[in-house]
Amino acid sequence: MEKMLVGCFLLILGQILLLPTEARDRPPSRSISRGRHSRTHPQTALLESSCENKRADVVFIIDSSRSVNTHDYAKVKEFIVDILQFLDIGPDVTRVGLLQYGSTVKNEFSLKTFKRKSEVERAVKRMRHLSTGTMTGLAIQYALNIAFSEAEGARPLRENVPRVIMIVTDGRPQDSVAEVAAKARDTGILIFAIGVGQVDFNTLKAIGSEPHEDHVFLVANFSQMESLTSVFQNKLCTVHMCSILEHNCAHFCINTPGSYVCRCKQGYILSSNQKTCRIQDLCAVEDHGCEQLCVNVLGSFVCQCYSGYTLAEDGRRCVAVDYCASENHGCEHECVNADSSYFCRCPKGFALNPDKKTCTKIDHCASRNHSCQHECVNTDDSYSCRCLKGFMLNPDKRSCRRINYCALNKPGCEHECVNTEQGHYCRCRRGYTLDPNGRTCSRVDHCAEQDHGCEQLCLNTGESFVCQCSEGFLINEDLKTCSKLDSCALGDHGCEHSCVSSEDSFVCQCFEGYILREDGKTCRREDVCQAVDHGCEHICVNSDDSYICKCLEGFRLAEDGKRCRRKDVCKSTHHGCEHICVNRGSSYICKCSEGFILAEDGRRCKRCTEGPIDLVFVIDGSKSLGEENFEIVKQFVTGIIDSLAISPKAARVGLLQYSTQVRTEFTLRNFGSAKDMKKAVAHMKYMGKGSMTGLALKHMFERSFTQVEGARPLSARVPRVAIVFTDGRAQDDVSEWASKAKANGITMYAVGVGKAIEEELQEIASEPIDKHLFYAEDFSTMGEINEKLKKGICEALEDSDGSQDSPAGELPKRVHQPTVQHKYLFEEDNLSRSTQKLFHSTKSSGSPLEEKPDQCKCENLMMFQNLANEEVRKLTQRLEEMTQRMEALENRLRYR
């Protein structure tokens, strides 16, 4: 109790000593040099008296990073000199040390270096700016481990001398500070953290002691640090309570402003009563970082390693024992550590001798089966094969082949080039001789060079000649003379009935009642309809060896293939078709005139451009196009859009632009009106890079026609059309994705201009190519292509309309497969004339709206097949006649 009273008395007395009246009795303050200016300290006497006889160990830690400029660095030194003014510096009172740090820590002077204040001031003024990084945590660690060690002048903890760090920093640390600062505070060090400028306040609080309002300070700039001088006078010069009170601390009493706290020795922690200490298991409570074993020692811990390992320099990691370094291994070249010993190793190209220490150079060519065809040459760590003169090494690096001088020199031999050891020469094929120029060849005319003795024809062969006979003759056994041949007896003439020899060939003839087919060999009945009881109700038509029944105009064949029934349902009922009614079986369908398609009710007609369609433009935006031509392409797209009825229920349009990449300008679902769509086209930006057409087709196939991007489902049977525009060769493959698109029901139009490649356009375009491929030499004719393309799209809408092929009044069946429309083969001009003749033979006249023959009916397919076979037979016969004429012409040429 007495000590407490004494402490209170001393505290009051200390405050009284700070009064201005007391300060007047002190000697005048000293002038402190500040570079070019001289500053006086009116409170110097007060400051010096405040800390008189005050025992403390104070270490300044100064941020000397590159972010602190020369002017600010000078301000820091002035601040330190100001603080020194009120400290009673001496070995038995206040000791002062100073560190400055950047990327490393520099100890300017330690606690034991100077004994007088003037010496400390001179050392501060001589400091040089480091101007490097900001390793704040490293500086605190240095102070904890070295600056406050007894070896550097710190007084033992048992003497209860306050330990103080004043750290000044202006930036964010480049290392961790929280953990090392906490360790310093736990050892009893009082830390004042001063931040200048844009410093993270949380970082300052992680460094400074608690309470933070007494130990953490932040000022706007270095000039404002002067304002903290009086604050630190009060903080540093307060009475040490540990000296005047009975603190009862078991180990150490640490002074704090106006009070104290108890601290324990290393290896101990404070008990709950905050006075006594107990031993701490540091291995259990700390992240010791030992790689293998952690062992507690008094006040700390040490790391240890298992057998065969030794502790690394960091005191935590374990490294294998380096046996090679610890003994005389005797290895000639290289020593390699093993688990508990070592072994010797040789460099590449050497082998270890039996003594397991010395090495011998390896003769790879002698010690293994090198497989070199010609020569083996040793290298450092292996061998290589080499070829003899006139040869070169094959890719297998072992075998050799002759140098192909013919391929290297390209001598221009007409027939063959033959390589020699050091060159080449030209050679002719059999039956030819080399010309004097040594390159070209002339045929050897054996027939002209000797008396061949051939009765009719002499034919040169490779090295000689042979005799041949004219058509209708056969070579005799002497291989020179000829005899007239019986063509029918000579071989398999192929005549179905009888063979009659002619002068130089043969002809086939048929029995009575049969006629020769156009193949000139087989026979058929002359009139099957007359020869059998055909049972046809109306008309019997011969068909090769059989017949088919047909009906008169206005009738159709019944299911038995013989009887007929009236077929004009359109005339016998009120069909309601707006344009055309077409009979179909026992019902009818409505069709529309050219330029129109059937409406949803299956009866009315509307213009083809009003019909539903999902259309995607794939536009080339490569650099070869140019910005001016790109504007023409945009006008081209706008022209197509103007021809369509744009709405969610009618025409939906999307647009891709591609270059090195693909960009979706707008999808099928983006716009419901032509006005908005044309505005988007007008604002479209030119990409102007490469030409990845295949990548654009892949994007179109995989994404543009998905329901997510606005395409209608396949079950809706809405035509899917893509218009691909390009002006040059693609930089990738187009065939794969074009084929996939067409196979999945997308009608592909290819529009090429200028340097567009025809083969690529053909791979992109749908069949028939002539209706889906458009090309212009330059952009001046784009208008013509525009009109043709509009017409093509209109035709596609007509052909693809799902309701055109359904009976009136019925909805088309919904299917999940892609709808791919094809025209019948016999609608083309090549074979249509023959079928039209046949159908018109049973008709006299009729309305232009009358039904065309249903080509899918069985009898019509049979008729078409027969007509096709007849056309093929005629073509075959003509080919045979041309072959015979060619052979006769060759024979005539041989006689000359």
mmCIF file with all atom_site columns, N, CA, C and O in Angstrom, residues 592-629:
data_model
loop_
_atom_site.group_PDB
_atom_site.id
_atom_site.type_symbol
_atom_site.label_atom_id
_atom_site.label_alt_id
_atom_site.label_comp_id
_atom_site.label_asym_id
_atom_site.label_entity_id
_atom_site.label_seq_id
_atom_site.pdbx_PDB_ins_code
_atom_site.Cartn_x
_atom_site.Cartn_y
_atom_site.Cartn_z
_atom_site.occupancy
_atom_site.B_iso_or_equiv
_atom_site.pdbx_formal_charge
_atom_site.auth_seq_id
_atom_site.auth_comp_id
_atom_site.auth_asym_id
_atom_site.auth_atom_id
_atom_site.pdbx_PDB_model_num
ATOM 1   N N  . CYS A 1 592 ? -50.981 -24.519 -105.848 1.00 0.00 ? 592 CYS A N  1
ATOM 2   C CA . CYS A 1 592 ? -51.006 -23.116 -106.202 1.00 0.00 ? 592 CYS A CA 1
ATOM 3   C C  . CYS A 1 592 ? -50.209 -22.854 -107.477 1.00 0.00 ? 592 CYS A C  1
ATOM 4   O O  . CYS A 1 592 ? -49.332 -23.632 -107.854 1.00 0.00 ? 592 CYS A O  1
ATOM 5   N N  . SER A 1 593 ? -50.537 -21.752 -108.125 1.00 0.00 ? 593 SER A N  1
ATOM 6   C CA . SER A 1 593 ? -49.821 -21.362 -109.332 1.00 0.00 ? 593 SER A CA 1
ATOM 7   C C  . SER A 1 593 ? -48.399 -20.934 -108.977 1.00 0.00 ? 593 SER A C  1
ATOM 8   O O  . SER A 1 593 ? -48.061 -20.739 -107.804 1.00 0.00 ? 593 SER A O  1
ATOM 9   N N  . GLU A 1 594 ? -47.590 -20.783 -110.014 1.00 0.00 ? 594 GLU A N  1
ATOM 10  C CA . GLU A 1 594 ? -46.190 -20.408 -109.808 1.00 0.00 ? 594 GLU A CA 1
ATOM 11  C C  . GLU A 1 594 ? -46.114 -19.057 -109.094 1.00 0.00 ? 594 GLU A C  1
ATOM 12  O O  . GLU A 1 594 ? -46.828 -18.122 -109.410 1.00 0.00 ? 594 GLU A O  1
ATOM 13  N N  . GLY A 1 595 ? -45.220 -19.002 -108.088 1.00 0.00 ? 595 GLY A N  1
ATOM 14  C CA . GLY A 1 595 ? -45.067 -17.777 -107.311 1.00 0.00 ? 595 GLY A CA 1
ATOM 15  C C  . GLY A 1 595 ? -45.923 -17.760 -106.063 1.00 0.00 ? 595 GLY A C  1
ATOM 16  O O  . GLY A 1 595 ? -45.881 -16.788 -105.316 1.00 0.00 ? 595 GLY A O  1
ATOM 17  N N  . PHE A 1 596 ? -46.720 -18.816 -105.854 1.00 0.00 ? 596 PHE A N  1
ATOM 18  C CA . PHE A 1 596 ? -47.585 -18.899 -104.685 1.00 0.00 ? 596 PHE A CA 1
ATOM 19  C C  . PHE A 1 596 ? -47.313 -20.199 -103.960 1.00 0.00 ? 596 PHE A C  1
ATOM 20  O O  . PHE A 1 596 ? -46.825 -21.166 -104.549 1.00 0.00 ? 596 PHE A O  1
ATOM 21  N N  . ILE A 1 597 ? -47.668 -20.254 -102.670 1.00 0.00 ? 597 ILE A N  1
ATOM 22  C CA . ILE A 1 597 ? -47.612 -21.486 -101.882 1.00 0.00 ? 597 ILE A CA 1
ATOM 23  C C  . ILE A 1 597 ? -48.935 -21.637 -101.151 1.00 0.00 ? 597 ILE A C  1
ATOM 24  O O  . ILE A 1 597 ? -49.675 -20.670 -100.950 1.00 0.00 ? 597 ILE A O  1
ATOM 25  N N  . LEU A 1 598 ? -49.200 -22.858 -100.734 1.00 0.00 ? 598 LEU A N  1
ATOM 26  C CA . LEU A 1 598 ? -50.464 -23.169 -100.082 1.00 0.00 ? 598 LEU A CA 1
ATOM 27  C C  . LEU A 1 598 ? -50.478 -22.608 -98.672  1.00 0.00 ? 598 LEU A C  1
ATOM 28  O O  . LEU A 1 598 ? -49.492 -22.713 -97.933  1.00 0.00 ? 598 LEU A O  1
ATOM 29  N N  . ALA A 1 599 ? -51.608 -22.007 -98.296  1.00 0.00 ? 599 ALA A N  1
ATOM 30  C CA . ALA A 1 599 ? -51.774 -21.485 -96.942  1.00 0.00 ? 599 ALA A CA 1
ATOM 31  C C  . ALA A 1 599 ? -52.019 -22.616 -95.961  1.00 0.00 ? 599 ALA A C  1
ATOM 32  O O  . ALA A 1 599 ? -52.143 -23.786 -96.334  1.00 0.00 ? 599 ALA A O  1
ATOM 33  N N  . GLU A 1 600 ? -52.135 -22.270 -94.653  1.00 0.00 ? 600 GLU A N  1
ATOM 34  C CA . GLU A 1 600 ? -52.253 -23.287 -93.619  1.00 0.00 ? 600 GLU A CA 1
ATOM 35  C C  . GLU A 1 600 ? -53.547 -24.090 -93.721  1.00 0.00 ? 600 GLU A C  1
ATOM 36  O O  . GLU A 1 600 ? -53.609 -25.240 -93.263  1.00 0.00 ? 600 GLU A O  1
ATOM 37  N N  . ASP A 1 601 ? -54.610 -23.518 -94.312  1.00 0.00 ? 601 ASP A N  1
ATOM 38  C CA . ASP A 1 601 ? -55.871 -24.265 -94.393  1.00 0.00 ? 601 ASP A CA 1
ATOM 39  C C  . ASP A 1 601 ? -55.861 -25.290 -95.515  1.00 0.00 ? 601 ASP A C  1
ATOM 40  O O  . ASP A 1 601 ? -56.838 -26.027 -95.706  1.00 0.00 ? 601 ASP A O  1
ATOM 41  N N  . GLY A 1 602 ? -54.775 -25.358 -96.309  1.00 0.00 ? 602 GLY A N  1
ATOM 42  C CA . GLY A 1 602 ? -54.681 -26.364 -97.365  1.00 0.00 ? 602 GLY A CA 1
ATOM 43  C C  . GLY A 1 602 ? -55.485 -26.025 -98.596  1.00 0.00 ? 602 GLY A C  1
ATOM 44  O O  . GLY A 1 602 ? -55.525 -26.830 -99.543  1.00 0.00 ? 602 GLY A O  1
ATOM 45  N N  . ARG A 1 603 ? -56.100 -24.847 -98.695  1.00 0.00 ? 603 ARG A N  1
ATOM 46  C CA . ARG A 1 603 ? -56.933 -24.494 -99.849  1.00 0.00 ? 603 ARG A CA 1
ATOM 47  C C  . ARG A 1 603 ? -56.535 -23.136 -100.444 1.00 0.00 ? 603 ARG A C  1
ATOM 48  O O  . ARG A 1 603 ? -56.382 -23.021 -101.648 1.00 0.00 ? 603 ARG A O  1
ATOM 49  N N  . ARG A 1 604 ? -56.397 -22.117 -99.544  1.00 0.00 ? 604 ARG A N  1
ATOM 50  C CA . ARG A 1 604 ? -56.051 -20.813 -100.061 1.00 0.00 ? 604 ARG A CA 1
ATOM 51  C C  . ARG A 1 604 ? -54.573 -20.776 -100.457 1.00 0.00 ? 604 ARG A C  1
ATOM 52  O O  . ARG A 1 604 ? -53.779 -21.578 -100.007 1.00 0.00 ? 604 ARG A O  1
ATOM 53  N N  . CYS A 1 605 ? -54.230 -19.770 -101.283 1.00 0.00 ? 605 CYS A N  1
ATOM 54  C CA . CYS A 1 605 ? -52.849 -19.606 -101.740 1.00 0.00 ? 605 CYS A CA 1
ATOM 55  C C  . CYS A 1 605 ? -52.348 -18.223 -101.326 1.00 0.00 ? 605 CYS A C  1
ATOM 56  O O  . CYS A 1 605 ? -53.117 -17.272 -101.261 1.00 0.00 ? 605 CYS A O  1
ATOM 57  N N  . LYS A 1 606 ? -51.070 -18.161 -101.056 1.00 0.00 ? 606 LYS A N  1
ATOM 58  C CA . LYS A 1 606 ? -50.451 -16.878 -100.745 1.00 0.00 ? 606 LYS A CA 1
ATOM 59  C C  . LYS A 1 606 ? -49.110 -16.815 -101.457 1.00 0.00 ? 606 LYS A C  1
ATOM 60  O O  . LYS A 1 606 ? -48.555 -17.834 -101.851 1.00 0.00 ? 606 LYS A O  1
ATOM 61  N N  . ARG A 1 607 ? -48.595 -15.571 -101.623 1.00 0.00 ? 607 ARG A N  1
ATOM 62  C CA . ARG A 1 607 ? -47.333 -15.425 -102.330 1.00 0.00 ? 607 ARG A CA 1
ATOM 63  C C  . ARG A 1 607 ? -46.212 -16.128 -101.560 1.00 0.00 ? 607 ARG A C  1
ATOM 64  O O  . ARG A 1 607 ? -46.221 -16.167 -100.338 1.00 0.00 ? 607 ARG A O  1
ATOM 65  N N  . CYS A 1 608 ? -45.250 -16.654 -102.336 1.00 0.00 ? 608 CYS A N  1
ATOM 66  C CA . CYS A 1 608 ? -44.222 -17.487 -101.705 1.00 0.00 ? 608 CYS A CA 1
ATOM 67  C C  . CYS A 1 608 ? -43.421 -16.708 -100.666 1.00 0.00 ? 608 CYS A C  1
ATOM 68  O O  . CYS A 1 608 ? -42.973 -17.265 -99.669  1.00 0.00 ? 608 CYS A O  1
ATOM 69  N N  . THR A 1 609 ? -43.252 -15.387 -100.889 1.00 0.00 ? 609 THR A N  1
ATOM 70  C CA . THR A 1 609 ? -42.449 -14.618 -99.937  1.00 0.00 ? 609 THR A CA 1
ATOM 71  C C  . THR A 1 609 ? -43.172 -14.393 -98.616  1.00 0.00 ? 609 THR A C  1
ATOM 72  O O  . THR A 1 609 ? -42.579 -13.928 -97.654  1.00 0.00 ? 609 THR A O  1
ATOM 73  N N  . GLU A 1 610 ? -44.459 -14.712 -98.557  1.00 0.00 ? 610 GLU A N  1
ATOM 74  C CA . GLU A 1 610 ? -45.211 -14.585 -97.311  1.00 0.00 ? 610 GLU A CA 1
ATOM 75  C C  . GLU A 1 610 ? -45.114 -15.858 -96.475  1.00 0.00 ? 610 GLU A C  1
ATOM 76  O O  . GLU A 1 610 ? -45.576 -15.898 -95.353  1.00 0.00 ? 610 GLU A O  1
ATOM 77  N N  . GLY A 1 611 ? -44.572 -16.898 -97.077  1.00 0.00 ? 611 GLY A N  1
ATOM 78  C CA . GLY A 1 611 ? -44.532 -18.190 -96.402  1.00 0.00 ? 611 GLY A CA 1
ATOM 79  C C  . GLY A 1 611 ? -43.522 -18.239 -95.276  1.00 0.00 ? 611 GLY A C  1
ATOM 80  O O  . GLY A 1 611 ? -42.594 -17.437 -95.212  1.00 0.00 ? 611 GLY A O  1
ATOM 81  N N  . PRO A 1 612 ? -43.651 -19.177 -94.353  1.00 0.00 ? 612 PRO A N  1
ATOM 82  C CA . PRO A 1 612 ? -42.692 -19.316 -93.248  1.00 0.00 ? 612 PRO A CA 1
ATOM 83  C C  . PRO A 1 612 ? -41.360 -19.850 -93.767  1.00 0.00 ? 612 PRO A C  1
ATOM 84  O O  . PRO A 1 612 ? -41.323 -20.767 -94.587  1.00 0.00 ? 612 PRO A O  1
ATOM 85  N N  . ILE A 1 613 ? -40.260 -19.271 -93.283  1.00 0.00 ? 613 ILE A N  1
ATOM 86  C CA . ILE A 1 613 ? -38.912 -19.714 -93.650  1.00 0.00 ? 613 ILE A CA 1
ATOM 87  C C  . ILE A 1 613 ? -37.961 -19.261 -92.562  1.00 0.00 ? 613 ILE A C  1
ATOM 88  O O  . ILE A 1 613 ? -38.121 -18.186 -91.990  1.00 0.00 ? 613 ILE A O  1
ATOM 89  N N  . ASP A 1 614 ? -36.991 -20.114 -92.221  1.00 0.00 ? 614 ASP A N  1
ATOM 90  C CA . ASP A 1 614 ? -35.902 -19.760 -91.323  1.00 0.00 ? 614 ASP A CA 1
ATOM 91  C C  . ASP A 1 614 ? -34.650 -19.585 -92.175  1.00 0.00 ? 614 ASP A C  1
ATOM 92  O O  . ASP A 1 614 ? -34.101 -20.561 -92.694  1.00 0.00 ? 614 ASP A O  1
ATOM 93  N N  . LEU A 1 615 ? -34.199 -18.334 -92.354  1.00 0.00 ? 615 LEU A N  1
ATOM 94  C CA . LEU A 1 615 ? -33.105 -18.004 -93.274  1.00 0.00 ? 615 LEU A CA 1
ATOM 95  C C  . LEU A 1 615 ? -31.943 -17.409 -92.485  1.00 0.00 ? 615 LEU A C  1
ATOM 96  O O  . LEU A 1 615 ? -32.124 -16.493 -91.700  1.00 0.00 ? 615 LEU A O  1
ATOM 97  N N  . VAL A 1 616 ? -30.717 -17.972 -92.701  1.00 0.00 ? 616 VAL A N  1
ATOM 98  C CA . VAL A 1 616 ? -29.509 -17.470 -92.034  1.00 0.00 ? 616 VAL A CA 1
ATOM 99  C C  . VAL A 1 616 ? -28.488 -17.071 -93.096  1.00 0.00 ? 616 VAL A C  1
ATOM 100 O O  . VAL A 1 616 ? -28.146 -17.875 -93.962  1.00 0.00 ? 616 VAL A O  1
ATOM 101 N N  . PHE A 1 617 ? -28.043 -15.801 -93.051  1.00 0.00 ? 617 PHE A N  1
ATOM 102 C CA . PHE A 1 617 ? -26.945 -15.340 -93.915  1.00 0.00 ? 617 PHE A CA 1
ATOM 103 C C  . PHE A 1 617 ? -25.621 -15.669 -93.244  1.00 0.00 ? 617 PHE A C  1
ATOM 104 O O  . PHE A 1 617 ? -25.458 -15.436 -92.044  1.00 0.00 ? 617 PHE A O  1
ATOM 105 N N  . VAL A 1 618 ? -24.657 -16.196 -93.996  1.00 0.00 ? 618 VAL A N  1
ATOM 106 C CA . VAL A 1 618 ? -23.297 -16.431 -93.516  1.00 0.00 ? 618 VAL A CA 1
ATOM 107 C C  . VAL A 1 618 ? -22.388 -15.568 -94.394  1.00 0.00 ? 618 VAL A C  1
ATOM 108 O O  . VAL A 1 618 ? -22.100 -15.920 -95.537  1.00 0.00 ? 618 VAL A O  1
ATOM 109 N N  . ILE A 1 619 ? -21.947 -14.409 -93.872  1.00 0.00 ? 619 ILE A N  1
ATOM 110 C CA . ILE A 1 619 ? -21.301 -13.365 -94.677  1.00 0.00 ? 619 ILE A CA 1
ATOM 111 C C  . ILE A 1 619 ? -19.797 -13.347 -94.414  1.00 0.00 ? 619 ILE A C  1
ATOM 112 O O  . ILE A 1 619 ? -19.349 -13.319 -93.269  1.00 0.00 ? 619 ILE A O  1
ATOM 113 N N  . ASP A 1 620 ? -19.012 -13.357 -95.498  1.00 0.00 ? 620 ASP A N  1
ATOM 114 C CA . ASP A 1 620 ? -17.553 -13.271 -95.446  1.00 0.00 ? 620 ASP A CA 1
ATOM 115 C C  . ASP A 1 620 ? -17.140 -11.838 -95.098  1.00 0.00 ? 620 ASP A C  1
ATOM 116 O O  . ASP A 1 620 ? -17.463 -10.906 -95.819  1.00 0.00 ? 620 ASP A O  1
ATOM 117 N N  . GLY A 1 621 ? -16.448 -11.672 -93.950  1.00 0.00 ? 621 GLY A N  1
ATOM 118 C CA . GLY A 1 621 ? -15.956 -10.350 -93.555  1.00 0.00 ? 621 GLY A CA 1
ATOM 119 C C  . GLY A 1 621 ? -14.444 -10.299 -93.552  1.00 0.00 ? 621 GLY A C  1
ATOM 120 O O  . GLY A 1 621 ? -13.854 -9.579  -92.758  1.00 0.00 ? 621 GLY A O  1
ATOM 121 N N  . SER A 1 622 ? -13.779 -11.103 -94.448  1.00 0.00 ? 622 SER A N  1
ATOM 122 C CA . SER A 1 622 ? -12.321 -11.164 -94.464  1.00 0.00 ? 622 SER A CA 1
ATOM 123 C C  . SER A 1 622 ? -11.733 -9.901  -95.060  1.00 0.00 ? 622 SER A C  1
ATOM 124 O O  . SER A 1 622 ? -12.406 -9.106  -95.711  1.00 0.00 ? 622 SER A O  1
ATOM 125 N N  . LYS A 1 623 ? -10.404 -9.727  -94.846  1.00 0.00 ? 623 LYS A N  1
ATOM 126 C CA . LYS A 1 623 ? -9.727  -8.506  -95.280  1.00 0.00 ? 623 LYS A CA 1
ATOM 127 C C  . LYS A 1 623 ? -9.656  -8.397  -96.797  1.00 0.00 ? 623 LYS A C  1
ATOM 128 O O  . LYS A 1 623 ? -9.508  -7.298  -97.335  1.00 0.00 ? 623 LYS A O  1
ATOM 129 N N  . SER A 1 624 ? -9.760  -9.548  -97.544  1.00 0.00 ? 624 SER A N  1
ATOM 130 C CA . SER A 1 624 ? -9.704  -9.490  -99.005  1.00 0.00 ? 624 SER A CA 1
ATOM 131 C C  . SER A 1 624 ? -10.936 -8.807  -99.593  1.00 0.00 ? 624 SER A C  1
ATOM 132 O O  . SER A 1 624 ? -10.931 -8.349  -100.727 1.00 0.00 ? 624 SER A O  1
ATOM 133 N N  . LEU A 1 625 ? -12.011 -8.716  -98.816  1.00 0.00 ? 625 LEU A N  1
ATOM 134 C CA . LEU A 1 625 ? -13.256 -8.126  -99.314  1.00 0.00 ? 625 LEU A CA 1
ATOM 135 C C  . LEU A 1 625 ? -13.143 -6.603  -99.432  1.00 0.00 ? 625 LEU A C  1
ATOM 136 O O  . LEU A 1 625 ? -13.499 -6.026  -100.458 1.00 0.00 ? 625 LEU A O  1
ATOM 137 N N  . GLY A 1 626 ? -12.619 -5.962  -98.417  1.00 0.00 ? 626 GLY A N  1
ATOM 138 C CA . GLY A 1 626 ? -12.541 -4.502  -98.423  1.00 0.00 ? 626 GLY A CA 1
ATOM 139 C C  . GLY A 1 626 ? -13.818 -3.860  -97.899  1.00 0.00 ? 626 GLY A C  1
ATOM 140 O O  . GLY A 1 626 ? -14.920 -4.403  -98.051  1.00 0.00 ? 626 GLY A O  1
ATOM 141 N N  . GLU A 1 627 ? -13.685 -2.693  -97.266  1.00 0.00 ? 627 GLU A N  1
ATOM 142 C CA . GLU A 1 627 ? -14.837 -2.045  -96.634  1.00 0.00 ? 627 GLU A CA 1
ATOM 143 C C  . GLU A 1 627 ? -15.867 -1.572  -97.661  1.00 0.00 ? 627 GLU A C  1
ATOM 144 O O  . GLU A 1 627 ? -17.068 -1.632  -97.418  1.00 0.00 ? 627 GLU A O  1
ATOM 145 N N  . GLU A 1 628 ? -15.429 -1.090  -98.851  1.00 0.00 ? 628 GLU A N  1
ATOM 146 C CA . GLU A 1 628 ? -16.388 -0.625  -99.866  1.00 0.00 ? 628 GLU A CA 1
ATOM 147 C C  . GLU A 1 628 ? -17.251 -1.784  -100.357 1.00 0.00 ? 628 GLU A C  1
ATOM 148 O O  . GLU A 1 628 ? -18.481 -1.669  -100.451 1.00 0.00 ? 628 GLU A O  1
ATOM 149 N N  . ASN A 1 629 ? -16.610 -2.906  -100.675 1.00 0.00 ? 629 ASN A N  1
ATOM 150 C CA . ASN A 1 629 ? -17.376 -4.071  -101.135 1.00 0.00 ? 629 ASN A CA 1
ATOM 151 C C  . ASN A 1 629 ? -18.240 -4.640  -100.016 1.00 0.00 ? 629 ASN A C  1
ATOM 152 O O  . ASN A 1 629 ? -19.295 -5.223  -100.275 1.00 0.00 ? 629 ASN A O  1
#
